[in-house]
CSV table of C-alpha atoms in Angstrom, one decimal:
chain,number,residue,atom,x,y,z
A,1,UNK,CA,-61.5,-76.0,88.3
A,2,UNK,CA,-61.5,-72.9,85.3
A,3,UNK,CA,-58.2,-72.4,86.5
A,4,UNK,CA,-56.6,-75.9,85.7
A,5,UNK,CA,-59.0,-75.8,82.6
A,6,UNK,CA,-57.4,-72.7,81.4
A,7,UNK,CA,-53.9,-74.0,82.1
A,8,UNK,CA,-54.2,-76.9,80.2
A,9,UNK,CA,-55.9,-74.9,77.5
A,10,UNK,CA,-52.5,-73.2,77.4
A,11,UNK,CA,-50.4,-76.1,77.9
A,12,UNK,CA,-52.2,-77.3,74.5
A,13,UNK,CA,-51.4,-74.1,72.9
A,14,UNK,CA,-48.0,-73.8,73.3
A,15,UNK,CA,-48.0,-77.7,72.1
A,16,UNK,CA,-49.6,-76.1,69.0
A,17,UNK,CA,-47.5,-73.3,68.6
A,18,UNK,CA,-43.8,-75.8,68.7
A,19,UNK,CA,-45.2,-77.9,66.4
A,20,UNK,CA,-46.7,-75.4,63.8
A,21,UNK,CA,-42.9,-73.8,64.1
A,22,UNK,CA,-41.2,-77.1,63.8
A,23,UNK,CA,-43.2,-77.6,61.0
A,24,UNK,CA,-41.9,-74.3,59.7
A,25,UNK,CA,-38.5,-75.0,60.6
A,26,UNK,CA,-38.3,-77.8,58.7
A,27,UNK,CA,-40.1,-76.4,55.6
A,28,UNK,CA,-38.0,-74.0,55.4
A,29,UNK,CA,-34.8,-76.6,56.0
A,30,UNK,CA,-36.5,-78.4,52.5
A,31,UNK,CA,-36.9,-75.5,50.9
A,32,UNK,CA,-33.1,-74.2,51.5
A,33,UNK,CA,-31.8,-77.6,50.4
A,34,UNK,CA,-33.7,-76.8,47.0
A,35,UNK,CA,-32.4,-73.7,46.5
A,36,UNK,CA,-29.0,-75.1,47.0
A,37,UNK,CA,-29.4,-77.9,44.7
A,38,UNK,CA,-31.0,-75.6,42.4
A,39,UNK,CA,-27.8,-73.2,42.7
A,40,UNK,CA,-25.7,-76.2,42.2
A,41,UNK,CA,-27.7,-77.0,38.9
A,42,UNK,CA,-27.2,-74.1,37.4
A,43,UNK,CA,-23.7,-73.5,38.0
A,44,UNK,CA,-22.7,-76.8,36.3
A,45,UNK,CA,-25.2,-76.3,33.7
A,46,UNK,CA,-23.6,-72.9,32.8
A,47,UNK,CA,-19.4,-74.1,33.5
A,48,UNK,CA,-20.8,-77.1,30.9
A,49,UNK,CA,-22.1,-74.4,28.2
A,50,UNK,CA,-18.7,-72.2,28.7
A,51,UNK,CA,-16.5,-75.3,28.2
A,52,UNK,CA,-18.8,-76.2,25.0
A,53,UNK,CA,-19.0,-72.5,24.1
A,54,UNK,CA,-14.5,-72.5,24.1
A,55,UNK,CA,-14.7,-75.9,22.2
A,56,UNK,CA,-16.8,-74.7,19.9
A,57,UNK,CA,-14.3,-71.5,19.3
A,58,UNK,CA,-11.5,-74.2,18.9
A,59,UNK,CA,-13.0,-76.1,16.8
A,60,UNK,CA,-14.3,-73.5,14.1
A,61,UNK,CA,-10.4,-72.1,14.9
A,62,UNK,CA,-9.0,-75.6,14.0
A,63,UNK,CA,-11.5,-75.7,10.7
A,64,UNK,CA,-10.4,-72.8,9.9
A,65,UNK,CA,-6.3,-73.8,10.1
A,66,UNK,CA,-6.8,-76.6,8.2
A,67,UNK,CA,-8.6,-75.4,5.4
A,68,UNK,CA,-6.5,-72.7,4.9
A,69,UNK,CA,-3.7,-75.4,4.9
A,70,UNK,CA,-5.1,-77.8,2.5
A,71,UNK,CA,-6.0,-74.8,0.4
A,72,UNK,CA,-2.0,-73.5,0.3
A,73,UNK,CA,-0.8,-77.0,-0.2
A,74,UNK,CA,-2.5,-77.1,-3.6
A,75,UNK,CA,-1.6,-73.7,-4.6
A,76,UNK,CA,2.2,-74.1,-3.9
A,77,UNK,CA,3.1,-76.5,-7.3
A,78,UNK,CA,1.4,-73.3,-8.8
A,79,UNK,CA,3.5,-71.1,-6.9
A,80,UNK,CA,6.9,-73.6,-8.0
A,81,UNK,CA,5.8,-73.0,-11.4
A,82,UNK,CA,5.7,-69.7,-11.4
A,83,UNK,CA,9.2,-69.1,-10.2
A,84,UNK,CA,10.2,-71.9,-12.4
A,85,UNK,CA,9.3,-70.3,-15.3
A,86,UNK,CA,11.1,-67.2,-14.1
A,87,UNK,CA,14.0,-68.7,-13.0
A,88,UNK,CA,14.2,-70.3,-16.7
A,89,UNK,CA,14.2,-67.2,-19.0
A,90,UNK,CA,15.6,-64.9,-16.3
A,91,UNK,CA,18.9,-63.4,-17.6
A,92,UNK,CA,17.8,-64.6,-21.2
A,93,UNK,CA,15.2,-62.2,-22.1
A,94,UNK,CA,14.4,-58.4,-22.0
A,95,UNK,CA,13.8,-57.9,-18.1
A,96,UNK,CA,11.3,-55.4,-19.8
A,97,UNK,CA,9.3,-58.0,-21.6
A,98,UNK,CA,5.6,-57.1,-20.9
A,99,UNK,CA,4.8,-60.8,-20.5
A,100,UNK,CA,8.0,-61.6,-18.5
A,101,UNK,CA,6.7,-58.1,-16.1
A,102,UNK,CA,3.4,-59.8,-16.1
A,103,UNK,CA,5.1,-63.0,-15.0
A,104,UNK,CA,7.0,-61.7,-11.6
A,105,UNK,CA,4.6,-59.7,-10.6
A,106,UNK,CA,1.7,-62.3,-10.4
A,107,UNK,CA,4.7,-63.9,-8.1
A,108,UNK,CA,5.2,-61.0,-6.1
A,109,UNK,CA,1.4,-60.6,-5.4
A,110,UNK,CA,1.3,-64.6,-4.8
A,111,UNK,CA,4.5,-64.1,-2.4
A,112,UNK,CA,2.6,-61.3,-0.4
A,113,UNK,CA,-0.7,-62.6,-0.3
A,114,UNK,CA,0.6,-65.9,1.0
A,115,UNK,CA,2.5,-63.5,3.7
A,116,UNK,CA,-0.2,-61.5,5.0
A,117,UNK,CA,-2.2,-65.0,5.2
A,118,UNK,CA,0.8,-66.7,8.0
A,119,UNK,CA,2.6,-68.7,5.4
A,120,UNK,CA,6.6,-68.6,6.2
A,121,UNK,CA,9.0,-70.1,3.6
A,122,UNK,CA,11.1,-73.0,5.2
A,123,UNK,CA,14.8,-71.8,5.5
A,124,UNK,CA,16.9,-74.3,4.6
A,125,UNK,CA,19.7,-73.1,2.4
A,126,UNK,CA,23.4,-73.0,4.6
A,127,UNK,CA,20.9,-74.4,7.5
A,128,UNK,CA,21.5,-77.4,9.8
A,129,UNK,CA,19.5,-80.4,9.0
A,130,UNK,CA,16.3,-80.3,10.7
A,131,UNK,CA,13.7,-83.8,9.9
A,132,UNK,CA,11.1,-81.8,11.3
A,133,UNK,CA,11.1,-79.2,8.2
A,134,UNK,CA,13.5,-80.3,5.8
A,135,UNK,CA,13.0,-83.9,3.9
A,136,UNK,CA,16.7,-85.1,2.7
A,137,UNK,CA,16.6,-86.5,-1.2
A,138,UNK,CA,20.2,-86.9,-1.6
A,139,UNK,CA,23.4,-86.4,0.8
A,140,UNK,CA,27.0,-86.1,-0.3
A,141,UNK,CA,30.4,-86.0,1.8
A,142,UNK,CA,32.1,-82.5,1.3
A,143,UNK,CA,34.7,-81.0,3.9
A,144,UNK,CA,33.8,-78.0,2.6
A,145,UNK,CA,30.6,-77.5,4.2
A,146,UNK,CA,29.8,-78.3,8.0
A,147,UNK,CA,28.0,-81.2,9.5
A,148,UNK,CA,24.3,-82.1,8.2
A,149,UNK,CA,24.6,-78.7,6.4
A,150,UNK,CA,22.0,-78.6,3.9
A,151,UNK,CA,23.5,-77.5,0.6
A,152,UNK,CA,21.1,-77.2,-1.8
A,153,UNK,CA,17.1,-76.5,-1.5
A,154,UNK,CA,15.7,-78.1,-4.1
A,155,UNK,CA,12.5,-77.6,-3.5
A,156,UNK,CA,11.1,-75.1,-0.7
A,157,UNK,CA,8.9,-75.6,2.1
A,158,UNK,CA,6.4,-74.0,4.2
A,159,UNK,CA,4.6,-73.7,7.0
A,160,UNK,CA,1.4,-71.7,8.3
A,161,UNK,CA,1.1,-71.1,11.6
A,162,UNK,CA,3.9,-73.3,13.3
A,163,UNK,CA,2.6,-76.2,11.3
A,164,UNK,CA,4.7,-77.8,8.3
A,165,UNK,CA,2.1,-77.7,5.1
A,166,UNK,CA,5.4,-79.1,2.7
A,167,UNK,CA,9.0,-80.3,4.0
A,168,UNK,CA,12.0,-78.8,2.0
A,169,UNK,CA,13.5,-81.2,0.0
A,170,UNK,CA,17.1,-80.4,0.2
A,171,UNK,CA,20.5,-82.3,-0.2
A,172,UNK,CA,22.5,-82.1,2.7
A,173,UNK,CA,26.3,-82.6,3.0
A,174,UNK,CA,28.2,-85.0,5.8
């Protein structure tokens, strides 16, 4: 009779011992599906902060264009002015007048610092008519210039960056 008592003694251990490691088992089961949701977590949490983080470099880049643009649009009459006034006493005066000096050289430092900002003047003069930069004020049939030539810029236009910030105005021919 010890005998079968032991036997069952280790029967009921070995009972013991498959559920204390099916326990385990599946502890450990729990435990790696955590850690994998967890995983999963934080990679989306950290692709969602890179795509906000390039957003937020587009945006302030964006800003930054469009300042810059409003900011050159409402220099530019200044600009026209200043070559205006040039243009109207050019050949008329002393091309050594201090004040006439003063004059183009505030327009030479205007032209380069709008330069080394992106600006690019519109060309438009001898060009073919493009709606995208040129606006059209007047037209006028003349076989002596080619079809929608534009003929006379009377105003010029510019554009920062790939983007128009004024049109040309500009009469165009056939």
């Amino acid at each position: 009779e010890p005998i079968d008592n032991q036997e069952e003694k280790e029967v009921a251990g070995e009972e013991t011992k498959e559920s204390e490691e099916d326990k385990y088992e599946k502890q450990i089961k729990e435990l790696n599906a955590k850690v994998t949701e967890a995983q999963d977590r934080f990679q989306r949490t950290l692709a969602e902060f890179d795509n906000f983080r390039k957003r937020t470099i587009k945006e302030k880049a964006s800003m930054y264009d469009d300042g810059v643009r409003d900011t050159i649009e409402k220099l530019l009459p200044l600009f026209d002015n200043l070559e205006r006034a040039i243009g109207a006493v050019e050949g008329k005066i002393d091309e050594n007048d201090p004040l006439f000096k003063g004059v183009k050289l505030t327009e030479k430092q205007l032209k380069d610092i709008l330069a080394s900002m992106g600006v690019e003047e519109i060309k438009a003069l001898g060009e073919k008519f493009d709606p995208n930069l040129h606006a059209a004020v007047a037209h006028v049939d003349d076989e002596n210039y080619g079809e929608n030539e534009v003929i006379i810029d009377m105003q010029k236009g510019y554009k920062y960056k790939d983007k128009v910030i004024r049109h040309s105005m500009v009469k165009v021919a056939n």
